[in-house]
Short mmCIF file of C-alpha atoms in Angstrom, two decimals:
data_model
loop_
_atom_site.label_atom_id
_atom_site.label_comp_id
_atom_site.label_asym_id
_atom_site.label_seq_id
_atom_site.Cartn_x
_atom_site.Cartn_y
_atom_site.Cartn_z
CA MET A 1 99.74 43.12 28.05
CA THR A 2 99.80 42.43 31.77
CA THR A 3 102.36 39.97 33.12
CA THR A 4 102.27 38.36 36.53
CA ALA A 5 105.49 38.17 38.55
CA PRO A 6 106.55 34.63 39.42
CA THR A 7 106.22 33.33 42.96
CA ALA A 8 108.01 30.69 45.00
CA SER A 9 106.64 27.19 45.26
CA PRO A 10 104.72 26.45 48.47
CA VAL A 11 106.51 26.08 51.79
CA ASP A 12 107.98 22.58 51.94
CA PHE A 13 109.78 21.66 55.14
CA ALA A 14 110.05 18.01 54.08
CA THR A 15 112.10 18.94 51.01
CA TYR A 16 113.98 22.03 52.12
CA GLY A 17 114.12 21.66 55.88
CA ASP A 18 114.14 24.63 58.24
CA TYR A 19 115.95 27.89 57.75
CA THR A 20 119.03 27.97 59.97
CA VAL A 21 121.55 30.62 60.94
CA PRO A 22 124.94 28.93 61.38
CA ALA A 23 126.28 31.69 63.63
CA ARG A 24 123.95 30.56 66.41
CA ARG A 25 125.52 27.14 66.78
CA GLY A 26 127.93 26.43 69.63
CA ALA A 27 127.77 29.92 71.10
CA ALA A 28 127.67 30.54 74.85
CA ALA A 29 124.69 32.84 74.24
CA PHE A 30 122.52 33.85 71.29
CA GLU A 31 124.53 35.84 68.74
CA ARG A 32 122.89 37.81 65.95
CA PRO A 33 124.66 37.44 62.59
CA ALA A 34 126.60 40.37 61.15
CA TYR A 35 124.96 42.41 58.39
CA ARG A 36 126.97 42.20 55.18
CA PHE A 37 125.59 45.19 53.28
CA ARG A 38 125.91 48.55 55.00
CA GLY A 39 125.68 51.17 52.30
CA ARG A 40 124.17 54.51 53.23
CA ILE A 41 121.85 56.89 51.41
CA SER A 42 122.59 60.60 51.54
CA ALA A 43 120.76 63.69 50.37
CA ASP A 44 123.70 64.86 48.25
CA GLY A 45 124.81 61.47 46.98
CA SER A 46 128.19 61.66 48.72
CA THR A 47 127.75 58.07 49.94
CA GLY A 48 127.24 56.79 46.40
CA HIS A 49 123.48 56.54 46.88
CA ARG A 50 121.56 59.78 46.40
CA ALA A 51 118.08 60.08 47.89
CA GLU A 52 115.62 60.20 44.99
CA PRO A 53 111.90 59.47 44.77
CA GLY A 54 111.15 56.12 43.18
CA ARG A 55 114.74 54.87 43.19
CA TYR A 56 114.64 52.68 46.30
CA HIS A 57 112.54 49.75 47.40
CA LEU A 58 112.10 48.09 50.79
CA TYR A 59 111.67 44.35 51.05
CA VAL A 60 110.12 43.55 54.43
CA SER A 61 108.45 40.85 56.45
CA TRP A 62 105.56 41.99 58.64
CA ALA A 63 106.65 39.29 61.08
CA CYS A 64 110.22 40.58 61.44
CA PRO A 65 110.65 43.26 64.13
CA TRP A 66 113.70 44.75 62.41
CA ALA A 67 111.83 45.17 59.13
CA HIS A 68 108.77 46.43 61.01
CA ARG A 69 110.86 49.36 62.26
CA ALA A 70 111.68 50.45 58.71
CA ALA A 71 108.04 50.22 57.65
CA ILE A 72 106.89 52.34 60.60
CA VAL A 73 109.47 55.04 59.93
CA ARG A 74 108.62 55.12 56.22
CA SER A 75 104.96 55.61 57.08
CA LEU A 76 105.49 58.13 59.89
CA LEU A 77 107.58 60.30 57.60
CA GLY A 78 105.05 60.13 54.77
CA LEU A 79 107.45 58.42 52.37
CA ASP A 80 105.02 55.80 51.10
CA GLU A 81 105.09 57.26 47.56
CA VAL A 82 108.85 57.95 47.69
CA VAL A 83 110.22 54.57 48.79
CA SER A 84 108.18 51.59 47.60
CA LEU A 85 107.65 48.47 49.71
CA SER A 86 106.73 44.82 49.26
CA VAL A 87 106.19 41.96 51.70
CA VAL A 88 107.43 38.38 51.85
CA ASP A 89 105.57 35.30 53.11
CA PRO A 90 105.89 35.11 56.93
CA ILE A 91 106.54 31.34 56.74
CA ARG A 92 110.01 30.39 55.54
CA ASP A 93 111.47 26.95 54.94
CA GLY A 94 115.15 26.22 54.32
CA ARG A 95 115.17 28.52 51.30
CA GLY A 96 114.57 31.56 53.51
CA TRP A 97 112.16 34.44 52.92
CA ALA A 98 110.08 33.95 49.78
CA PHE A 99 107.57 35.80 47.63
CA ARG A 100 104.19 34.05 47.49
CA GLU A 101 100.59 35.11 47.07
CA GLY A 102 98.78 35.32 50.39
CA PRO A 103 97.05 37.63 52.87
CA GLY A 104 99.26 40.69 53.24
CA HIS A 105 102.09 39.46 50.99
CA GLY A 106 102.67 38.75 47.32
CA PRO A 107 105.08 38.61 44.35
CA ASP A 108 108.17 40.80 44.04
CA PRO A 109 107.02 43.78 41.95
CA VAL A 110 110.53 45.13 41.30
CA ASN A 111 112.72 42.25 40.15
CA GLY A 112 110.40 39.28 39.94
CA PHE A 113 112.51 37.36 42.43
CA THR A 114 110.85 34.31 43.95
CA LEU A 115 113.26 34.15 46.92
CA LEU A 116 114.75 37.10 48.76
CA ARG A 117 118.08 35.27 48.56
CA GLU A 118 118.15 36.23 44.89
CA ALA A 119 118.56 39.89 45.86
CA TYR A 120 121.58 38.95 47.96
CA GLU A 121 123.09 36.84 45.19
CA ALA A 122 122.50 39.61 42.63
CA THR A 123 124.48 41.91 44.88
CA GLU A 124 127.19 39.42 45.83
CA PRO A 125 127.40 36.33 43.61
CA GLY A 126 127.87 33.22 45.71
CA TYR A 127 126.56 34.93 48.85
CA ASP A 128 126.50 32.41 51.69
CA GLY A 129 125.40 34.51 54.67
CA HIS A 130 122.18 35.18 56.54
CA VAL A 131 119.23 36.34 54.42
CA SER A 132 117.37 38.88 56.54
CA THR A 133 114.81 41.65 56.25
CA PRO A 134 114.62 44.57 55.83
CA VAL A 135 116.47 44.92 52.55
CA LEU A 136 116.86 48.34 50.97
CA TRP A 137 117.21 47.84 47.21
CA ASP A 138 118.54 50.34 44.66
CA ARG A 139 116.67 50.10 41.36
CA GLU A 140 119.33 52.15 39.58
CA THR A 141 122.29 49.91 40.41
CA GLY A 142 120.31 46.68 40.74
CA ARG A 143 121.93 45.93 44.08
CA ILE A 144 121.23 45.95 47.80
CA VAL A 145 122.19 49.20 49.49
CA SER A 146 121.75 47.89 53.03
CA ASN A 147 120.34 45.09 55.11
CA ASP A 148 121.35 46.83 58.35
CA PHE A 149 118.07 47.72 60.05
CA ALA A 150 119.54 50.47 62.24
CA ASP A 151 121.08 52.43 59.35
CA ILE A 152 118.01 52.11 57.13
CA THR A 153 115.67 53.91 59.53
CA LEU A 154 118.17 56.67 60.22
CA ASP A 155 118.70 57.26 56.49
CA LEU A 156 114.96 57.39 55.83
CA GLY A 157 114.68 60.12 58.45
CA SER A 158 117.62 62.22 57.26
CA ALA A 159 118.45 61.68 53.59
CA PHE A 160 114.79 61.93 52.49
CA ALA A 161 113.99 65.06 54.50
CA THR A 162 113.01 66.95 51.32
CA TRP A 163 110.00 64.65 50.87
CA ALA A 164 109.29 63.81 54.51
CA ASP A 165 106.71 65.36 56.84
CA PRO A 166 108.66 68.15 58.62
CA ALA A 167 106.46 67.81 61.71
CA VAL A 168 107.93 64.36 62.40
CA GLN A 169 111.41 64.50 63.91
CA LEU A 170 112.45 61.01 64.98
CA TYR A 171 116.12 61.74 65.59
CA PRO A 172 116.36 65.39 66.65
CA GLU A 173 119.89 66.72 66.95
CA PRO A 174 119.66 67.90 70.59
CA LEU A 175 118.54 64.43 71.75
CA ARG A 176 120.77 62.20 69.64
CA ASP A 177 123.25 61.25 72.32
CA GLU A 178 120.43 60.36 74.73
CA ILE A 179 118.52 58.49 72.04
CA ASP A 180 121.62 56.53 71.06
CA ALA A 181 122.31 55.58 74.67
CA LEU A 182 118.76 54.39 75.33
CA ASN A 183 118.61 52.58 71.98
CA GLN A 184 121.70 50.59 72.89
CA VAL A 185 120.21 49.45 76.19
CA VAL A 186 116.88 48.59 74.57
CA TYR A 187 118.59 46.70 71.76
CA ASP A 188 120.84 44.68 74.04
CA THR A 189 118.30 43.75 76.69
CA VAL A 190 114.86 44.04 75.05
CA ASN A 191 114.91 43.82 71.23
CA ASN A 192 117.68 41.24 71.18
CA GLY A 193 117.04 40.23 74.78
CA VAL A 194 113.89 38.27 73.94
CA TYR A 195 115.89 36.29 71.38
CA ARG A 196 118.61 35.67 73.94
CA CYS A 197 115.87 34.18 76.13
CA GLY A 198 114.25 32.13 73.40
CA PHE A 199 117.43 30.76 71.87
CA ALA A 200 119.49 30.48 75.04
CA PRO A 201 121.80 27.47 74.69
CA ASN A 202 121.78 26.73 78.42
CA GLN A 203 120.12 27.66 81.71
CA ALA A 204 122.76 30.20 82.72
CA ALA A 205 122.43 32.11 79.45
CA TYR A 206 118.65 32.13 79.78
CA ASP A 207 118.74 33.29 83.41
CA GLU A 208 121.05 36.17 82.54
CA ALA A 209 118.97 37.23 79.55
CA VAL A 210 115.57 37.09 81.26
CA GLN A 211 116.75 39.06 84.27
CA ALA A 212 118.29 41.77 82.06
CA LEU A 213 115.12 41.94 79.94
CA PHE A 214 112.77 42.52 82.85
CA ALA A 215 115.15 44.88 84.64
CA THR A 216 114.97 47.14 81.59
CA LEU A 217 111.19 46.79 81.27
CA ASP A 218 110.88 47.74 84.95
CA ASP A 219 113.02 50.83 84.31
CA LEU A 220 110.93 51.76 81.28
CA GLU A 221 107.75 51.38 83.32
CA THR A 222 109.10 53.96 85.78
CA ARG A 223 110.23 56.26 82.99
CA LEU A 224 106.86 56.19 81.24
CA GLY A 225 105.05 56.95 84.48
CA GLY A 226 106.23 60.53 83.99
CA SER A 227 106.39 60.90 80.21
CA ARG A 228 104.01 60.19 77.35
CA PHE A 229 106.76 58.89 75.08
CA LEU A 230 110.34 57.96 75.85
CA PHE A 231 111.60 61.49 75.16
CA GLY A 232 108.64 63.69 75.90
CA ASP A 233 105.54 64.47 73.94
CA ALA A 234 106.45 63.09 70.50
CA PRO A 235 107.72 59.70 69.33
CA THR A 236 111.36 59.27 68.38
CA GLU A 237 113.53 56.48 66.97
CA SER A 238 113.57 55.02 70.47
CA ASP A 239 109.80 54.58 70.55
CA VAL A 240 109.82 52.88 67.15
CA ARG A 241 112.54 50.49 68.28
CA LEU A 242 110.83 49.61 71.54
CA TRP A 243 107.38 49.25 69.96
CA VAL A 244 108.29 46.34 67.68
CA THR A 245 109.16 44.19 70.70
CA LEU A 246 106.18 45.33 72.78
CA ALA A 247 103.81 44.56 69.90
CA ARG A 248 105.02 40.96 69.87
CA PHE A 249 105.50 40.50 73.59
CA ASP A 250 102.31 38.91 74.88
CA ALA A 251 101.43 37.29 71.55
CA VAL A 252 104.79 35.55 71.09
CA TYR A 253 107.73 36.34 73.35
CA HIS A 254 106.04 35.75 76.71
CA TYR A 255 105.30 32.10 75.92
CA HIS A 256 107.32 31.11 72.85
CA PHE A 257 110.60 32.65 74.06
CA LYS A 258 109.96 32.03 77.79
CA ALA A 259 110.09 35.79 78.52
CA ASN A 260 107.47 35.15 81.16
CA LEU A 261 108.27 36.89 84.43
CA ARG A 262 105.52 39.34 83.52
CA ARG A 263 103.35 40.16 80.52
CA LEU A 264 103.25 43.55 78.85
CA THR A 265 99.69 43.88 80.12
CA ASP A 266 101.00 43.53 83.70
CA TYR A 267 102.80 46.90 83.40
CA PRO A 268 100.25 49.73 83.83
CA ASP A 269 102.26 52.53 82.21
CA LEU A 270 104.17 50.46 79.67
CA TRP A 271 100.94 48.82 78.51
CA ALA A 272 99.11 52.17 78.29
CA TYR A 273 102.08 53.62 76.39
CA ALA A 274 101.98 50.72 73.92
CA ARG A 275 98.26 51.26 73.28
CA ASP A 276 98.96 54.97 72.85
CA LEU A 277 101.49 54.16 70.12
CA TYR A 278 99.02 51.75 68.53
CA ARG A 279 96.62 54.66 67.97
CA ILE A 280 99.14 56.20 65.59
CA PRO A 281 98.30 54.93 62.08
CA ALA A 282 101.92 54.18 61.16
CA PHE A 283 102.21 51.81 64.11
CA ARG A 284 98.77 50.28 63.82
CA GLU A 285 98.69 49.71 60.08
CA THR A 286 102.10 48.04 59.94
CA THR A 287 101.39 45.64 62.84
CA HIS A 288 100.12 42.31 61.50
CA ILE A 289 99.66 39.92 64.40
CA ASP A 290 98.68 37.03 62.12
CA HIS A 291 102.03 37.24 60.28
CA ILE A 292 103.82 37.51 63.61
CA ARG A 293 102.15 34.46 65.15
CA ARG A 294 102.49 32.27 62.10
CA HIS A 295 106.15 33.13 61.58
CA TYR A 296 107.39 32.61 65.12
CA TYR A 297 105.36 29.54 65.97
CA GLY A 298 105.75 28.01 62.51
CA THR A 299 109.45 28.42 61.83
CA HIS A 300 111.33 27.76 65.07
CA PRO A 301 111.37 23.96 65.34
CA THR A 302 113.82 23.87 68.24
CA VAL A 303 111.35 25.94 70.26
CA ASN A 304 108.02 24.69 68.84
CA PRO A 305 108.65 21.43 66.96
CA LEU A 306 104.98 20.71 66.17
CA ARG A 307 104.47 24.21 64.65
CA ILE A 308 101.13 24.62 66.42
CA VAL A 309 100.06 28.27 66.39
CA PRO A 310 98.17 29.14 69.59
CA ALA A 311 94.86 30.95 69.42
CA GLY A 312 95.63 33.46 72.16
CA PRO A 313 96.14 35.42 74.16
CA ILE A 314 93.36 37.89 73.45
CA VAL A 315 94.86 41.37 73.83
CA ASP A 316 92.61 44.44 73.58
CA TRP A 317 94.81 46.97 71.84
CA ASP A 318 91.82 49.31 71.47
CA ALA A 319 91.16 49.60 75.21
CA PRO A 320 91.15 53.25 76.43
CA VAL A 321 94.67 54.50 76.97
CA GLY A 322 93.90 56.52 80.09
CA ARG A 323 97.00 58.67 79.96
CA GLY A 324 95.31 62.05 80.15
CA ARG A 325 98.04 63.40 82.37
CA HIS A 326 100.36 63.28 79.37
CA PRO A 327 98.36 65.20 76.74
CA GLY A 328 101.23 65.73 74.32
CA ARG A 329 101.54 68.28 71.56
CA LEU A 330 101.49 66.23 68.41
CA GLY A 331 100.79 67.26 64.86
CA GLY A 332 100.99 65.87 61.34
CA ARG A 333 100.91 62.10 60.97
CA VAL A 334 100.85 61.34 64.69
CA ALA A 335 97.87 63.54 65.57
CA ALA A 336 95.54 60.54 65.60
CA SER A 337 97.36 59.20 68.62
CA ARG A 338 95.87 61.59 71.16
CA PRO A 339 95.16 59.57 74.29
CA ALA A 340 91.68 58.72 75.46
#
C-alpha cells in the first residue's frame, strides 16, 4: 500500500503573517542569527555521528544560498546516493519553511513533517530560534545534527571520503589556511554583505556594506584575471561559497538588495568565471532561478511590500566563456566545465 506524506496548507500571509528573525531588530547593522545545532559527522564516529550511507538527510531550499552550498558539494563529491536530499517550498509565511507539492519541491520523504520547524522541535522541544536551511538530519537518532552551513559542507568533503569522488578535493590540506582566509573575507563582505546592504537599518550601515561588497568584487575580478578558479585549475570550497552569491546577484541582489554599483555582468573576468562554474553539472543543476526570484521578492515585505516578482533581467548563462587562457586540468565530475 502506498501512502502519501502530508504537506503544509497553502501559503497564507493574511493568517500567519511574514516570517521574521527577531535578531535583526534594533541592530546597528544586519546581524545573522546564531546556529543552534553544530554537531559534526566524522569518519570514525568520534563526534557521535559516524559517516554511513543512507543515515543522513539534507533538508534544503533551492532559494537559500547557504543550503545551495551543501547541495553543490553533495553533488560534486558524488554523494547523491549516500546522503539523501529533499526541498522545501521557496515561499514561506510566518510558519517558516514548509513542505508542499510544487515545481522542484514536495513532501518530506523522511519524517512526514509539514513544516521544517518540526525537525527543530523534535530535536529541541520548545525551540524558539531561527528555522533555517540547510538542515542535516540523522535518521538513526531522529534529530538534527547541524544547521550550520559552513560545517555541513566541510563534513561532506571529509567524513564521507570513502564514498566520494577522489578526483574532487574541495578543501586540500596545503591550501586550507588560504582557503579559510579568503572564505572569511567573502563571507563577511559578499555572501553576508549583500544582506547587509538589503537589510541595512540606516544609510550609514548601507554605505559601509555596499562599499565593502564592491571592493571585494573588484579584488576578485583582478584575481580571476590570472586564474581559472580562485585557487588554480580546480574548484574548491571557496568557489562554491562565492558561486551562490554570484548566481543570485543580477537576478536579485543588484535590485532587490540595492547592491547596484555594478552588475555581475559588468565584470569581464568575474562574469566569465561564473559562467565557467555554471558549466559544471553540480553548479548548474542545483541553481533554480525561479525558486530564487520567488523567494526573495515574495517574502521580504520590508524590501518589496507588494511581492511583485520582476520578469528580468535576462542573463545568458550559456554564453561562451572565452577563458581559453586558463585551460585547467579537471577530471571526474567537473570535466564538463571545460571553457569554450
